[in-house]
Tab-separated table of C-alpha atoms in Angstrom:
chain	number	residue	atom	x	y	z
C	1	MET	CA	0.016	-0.035	-0.002
C	2	ALA	CA	1.370	3.400	-0.938
C	3	ARG	CA	1.723	5.739	2.012
C	4	SER	CA	1.093	9.419	1.582
C	5	ILE	CA	4.071	11.400	2.980
C	6	SER	CA	5.143	15.022	3.343
C	7	ARG	CA	8.338	16.159	1.916
C	8	ARG	CA	10.998	13.473	2.316
C	9	ALA	CA	14.810	13.425	2.114
C	10	LEU	CA	16.234	10.450	0.254
C	11	ILE	CA	19.589	8.750	0.457
C	12	ALA	CA	20.459	7.308	-2.994
C	13	ALA	CA	23.048	4.568	-2.898
C	14	ALA	CA	24.904	3.376	-6.024
C	15	LEU	CA	26.842	0.161	-5.713
C	16	PRO	CA	29.344	-0.512	-8.542
C	17	ALA	CA	31.708	-2.423	-6.250
C	18	PRO	CA	34.076	-5.215	-7.114
C	19	ALA	CA	34.276	-7.116	-3.782
C	20	LEU	CA	32.086	-9.206	-1.551
C	21	ALA	CA	31.086	-8.641	1.975
C	22	ARG	CA	29.482	-11.588	3.861
C	23	VAL	CA	26.843	-11.911	6.522
C	24	ARG	CA	27.796	-15.030	8.496
C	25	THR	CA	24.795	-15.643	10.544
C	26	ASP	CA	21.544	-17.574	9.987
C	27	VAL	CA	20.506	-17.242	13.625
C	28	TRP	CA	17.597	-14.763	14.075
C	29	PRO	CA	16.266	-14.659	17.665
C	30	GLY	CA	12.551	-15.042	17.771
C	31	PHE	CA	12.415	-16.377	14.203
C	32	THR	CA	12.790	-19.620	12.407
C	33	VAL	CA	14.558	-19.550	8.985
C	34	LEU	CA	12.258	-21.023	6.257
C	35	ASP	CA	14.433	-20.200	3.275
C	36	ARG	CA	17.678	-18.438	2.314
C	37	ARG	CA	18.967	-17.307	-1.022
C	38	ARG	CA	22.125	-15.540	-2.124
C	39	TRP	CA	23.043	-14.180	-5.526
C	40	ARG	CA	25.233	-11.474	-7.220
C	41	LEU	CA	23.470	-8.496	-8.631
C	42	GLY	CA	25.718	-6.920	-11.200
C	43	THR	CA	29.458	-6.546	-10.905
C	44	GLY	CA	30.440	-7.390	-7.284
C	45	VAL	CA	27.157	-6.442	-5.691
C	46	ASP	CA	26.173	-9.335	-3.357
C	47	VAL	CA	22.501	-9.909	-2.180
C	48	MET	CA	21.356	-12.266	0.594
C	49	GLU	CA	17.736	-12.888	1.398
C	50	TRP	CA	16.121	-14.806	4.309
C	51	ARG	CA	12.395	-15.702	4.728
C	52	LEU	CA	11.588	-15.987	8.399
C	53	GLN	CA	8.648	-17.219	10.404
C	54	ARG	CA	7.822	-15.590	13.750
C	55	ASP	CA	8.071	-17.964	16.649
C	56	ASP	CA	5.292	-16.245	18.447
C	57	ALA	CA	2.963	-16.858	15.353
C	58	GLN	CA	1.991	-13.109	15.399
C	59	GLY	CA	1.652	-11.818	11.935
C	60	GLY	CA	2.953	-13.311	8.725
C	61	ASP	CA	6.463	-14.194	7.586
C	62	VAL	CA	9.219	-11.593	7.358
C	63	THR	CA	11.693	-11.292	4.490
C	64	LEU	CA	15.198	-9.880	5.313
C	65	VAL	CA	17.315	-8.486	2.512
C	66	TRP	CA	21.014	-7.631	2.804
C	67	VAL	CA	22.969	-5.845	0.000
C	68	SER	CA	26.647	-5.298	0.431
C	69	ALA	CA	29.577	-3.991	-1.722
C	70	SER	CA	32.898	-2.498	-0.842
C	71	ALA	CA	34.665	0.608	-2.123
C	72	PRO	CA	34.454	2.231	-4.612
C	73	SER	CA	30.672	2.205	-3.772
C	74	ARG	CA	29.064	5.650	-3.846
C	75	ALA	CA	26.261	7.278	-1.970
C	76	GLY	CA	24.556	10.643	-2.235
C	77	LEU	CA	21.743	12.741	-0.911
C	78	THR	CA	18.657	13.951	-2.904
C	79	VAL	CA	16.035	16.075	-1.288
C	80	VAL	CA	12.482	15.692	-2.472
C	81	GLU	CA	10.461	18.810	-1.991
C	82	ARG	CA	7.109	17.608	-3.105
C	83	ARG	CA	4.101	15.888	-1.521
C	84	GLY	CA	2.463	12.682	-2.614
C	85	PRO	CA	2.520	8.901	-2.232
C	86	ALA	CA	5.970	7.666	-1.591
C	87	PRO	CA	6.281	5.260	-4.626
C	88	ALA	CA	5.302	8.109	-6.979
C	89	LEU	CA	7.833	10.432	-5.396
C	90	TYR	CA	10.612	7.996	-5.763
C	91	ARG	CA	9.863	7.250	-9.362
C	92	SER	CA	9.860	10.995	-10.166
C	93	ILE	CA	13.606	11.384	-9.239
C	94	PRO	CA	16.146	11.020	-12.019
C	95	LEU	CA	18.817	8.637	-10.590
C	96	PRO	CA	20.759	7.176	-13.473
C	97	GLY	CA	22.933	4.182	-12.529
C	98	VAL	CA	21.596	4.005	-8.976
C	99	LEU	CA	20.773	0.645	-7.471
C	100	ALA	CA	18.687	1.723	-4.529
C	101	ALA	CA	17.134	4.812	-2.857
C	102	ILE	CA	15.809	4.838	0.651
C	103	ASN	CA	14.039	7.366	2.799
C	104	GLY	CA	16.371	9.306	5.140
C	105	SER	CA	14.398	11.831	7.079
C	106	PHE	CA	11.226	13.899	7.062
C	107	PHE	CA	10.157	17.527	7.063
C	108	GLU	CA	7.887	18.957	9.806
C	109	GLY	CA	5.835	22.039	10.110
C	110	ARG	CA	2.775	23.366	8.384
C	111	PRO	CA	2.611	23.450	4.570
C	112	GLY	CA	4.598	26.308	3.218
C	113	ASP	CA	6.652	26.520	6.483
C	114	GLU	CA	8.371	23.117	6.656
C	115	ARG	CA	11.756	22.430	7.721
C	116	PRO	CA	13.879	19.273	7.915
C	117	MET	CA	13.987	17.253	11.146
C	118	GLY	CA	17.498	17.332	12.460
C	119	LEU	CA	20.808	18.090	10.625
C	120	LEU	CA	20.520	18.305	6.923
C	121	ARG	CA	23.450	19.405	4.776
C	122	GLN	CA	23.333	19.370	1.024
C	123	ASP	CA	26.223	20.374	-1.304
C	124	GLY	CA	28.211	21.786	1.627
C	125	VAL	CA	25.336	24.018	2.796
C	126	THR	CA	23.480	23.474	6.062
C	127	ARG	CA	19.752	23.608	5.516
C	128	GLN	CA	18.933	22.719	9.102
C	129	GLY	CA	21.142	22.453	12.180
C	130	PRO	CA	21.458	19.435	14.476
C	131	THR	CA	18.911	18.730	17.259
C	132	PRO	CA	20.222	19.102	20.836
C	133	GLY	CA	19.459	15.379	21.626
C	134	ARG	CA	22.031	12.994	23.139
C	135	SER	CA	21.099	9.818	21.103
C	136	GLY	CA	21.223	9.006	17.453
C	137	GLY	CA	23.767	10.212	14.993
C	138	PHE	CA	24.435	11.163	11.355
C	139	LEU	CA	24.731	9.608	7.969
C	140	VAL	CA	27.334	11.508	6.145
C	141	GLY	CA	29.090	11.537	2.760
C	142	ALA	CA	32.373	12.803	1.385
C	143	GLY	CA	33.632	12.049	-2.067
C	144	GLY	CA	30.725	9.715	-2.604
C	145	HIS	CA	31.624	7.490	0.346
C	146	LEU	CA	29.284	6.803	3.278
C	147	GLN	CA	30.058	7.047	6.989
C	148	VAL	CA	27.890	6.695	10.163
C	149	LEU	CA	28.799	9.048	13.021
C	150	ASP	CA	27.455	9.094	16.533
C	151	ARG	CA	26.527	12.226	18.413
C	152	ARG	CA	30.073	12.809	19.660
C	153	HIS	CA	31.089	13.691	16.053
C	154	THR	CA	28.486	16.387	15.477
C	155	ALA	CA	31.142	18.899	14.369
C	156	GLN	CA	32.463	16.433	11.723
C	157	ALA	CA	28.970	15.908	10.409
C	158	GLU	CA	28.366	19.665	10.215
C	159	ALA	CA	31.532	19.955	8.081
C	160	SER	CA	30.729	17.107	5.646
C	161	PRO	CA	29.655	17.793	2.065
C	162	TRP	CA	26.313	16.235	2.878
C	163	ALA	CA	24.753	14.836	6.113
C	164	ILE	CA	21.485	13.803	7.497
C	165	GLU	CA	20.599	13.195	11.097
C	166	SER	CA	18.904	9.988	12.287
C	167	SER	CA	17.843	8.525	15.689
C	168	PRO	CA	18.472	5.972	16.818
C	169	ILE	CA	21.561	4.495	15.114
C	170	LEU	CA	20.201	0.996	14.506
C	171	VAL	CA	23.449	-0.926	14.862
C	172	GLN	CA	26.662	0.535	16.195
C	173	GLY	CA	29.936	-1.387	16.779
C	174	GLY	CA	28.026	-4.661	16.130
C	175	ASP	CA	25.549	-3.879	18.942
C	176	SER	CA	21.839	-2.996	18.667
C	177	GLY	CA	21.235	0.767	19.094
C	178	MET	CA	17.520	0.298	19.806
C	179	ARG	CA	16.577	1.278	23.363
C	180	ARG	CA	12.841	0.614	23.282
C	181	ASP	CA	10.140	-1.244	21.251
C	182	ASP	CA	7.068	0.750	20.386
C	183	HIS	CA	5.629	-2.387	18.786
C	184	ALA	CA	4.712	-0.396	15.651
C	185	ARG	CA	5.374	-2.827	12.794
C	186	ALA	CA	6.323	-1.509	9.435
C	187	ASP	CA	8.648	-2.257	6.510
C	188	ARG	CA	12.056	-0.811	7.167
C	189	VAL	CA	15.148	-0.096	5.033
C	190	ALA	CA	18.496	1.202	6.373
C	191	ALA	CA	21.886	2.275	5.025
C	192	GLY	CA	25.286	1.896	6.675
C	193	THR	CA	28.717	0.394	6.591
C	194	THR	CA	30.246	-2.843	7.771
C	195	ARG	CA	33.297	-3.141	9.904
C	196	SER	CA	35.465	-3.449	6.781
C	197	GLY	CA	34.011	-0.162	5.414
C	198	ALA	CA	31.745	-1.817	2.904
C	199	LEU	CA	28.579	-0.036	2.007
C	200	CYS	CA	25.412	-1.959	2.928
C	201	LEU	CA	21.660	-1.748	2.572
C	202	ALA	CA	19.299	-3.758	4.792
C	203	GLY	CA	15.647	-4.256	4.485
C	204	ALA	CA	12.909	-5.994	6.546
C	205	PHE	CA	9.538	-6.602	4.779
C	206	ALA	CA	6.433	-8.220	6.168
C	207	GLN	CA	4.280	-10.673	4.339
C	208	GLY	CA	0.813	-10.542	5.531
């Protein structure tokens, strides 16, 4: 179902990488693995997919997708300043050679007086400053490369060519950054980097 959204900032990730980054676990607490697949999408872009069944039998199956590629993968920021259903907005953006685009943040405020939520830098210009919060962090880019910074590195984020604030950081140093569960289930997509510096995209999609 298409969701109607306000203006939305997008992270557009292009993955023309030559090397392979592996996910070495098939253990997902609270789920049973029903099926797993792995294939290469284009030159050096590795895709892994799991179909999982909830152990608590609440809701349908869940599909997890992991896309990974090492340097010279590229990432960039595109700001969508229009309203409408999300799929239509995504299709309206010219992104030649881009493998995937994901939502990065939202705008808030009344129509005609909207502003980004948290830090937003585009082409070296700060469109909105960072929030004063203590949690979360920033997705930043320099020279097309992607980096995740925590709140301690706010100054670095504010000096990056492009940056977008996010909270919480989903995974940091291999540990979950989630501090609470609001039990609101929805499809999720995230961008980040592995320990080796490989660019990665992860998605969780419900079935039923």
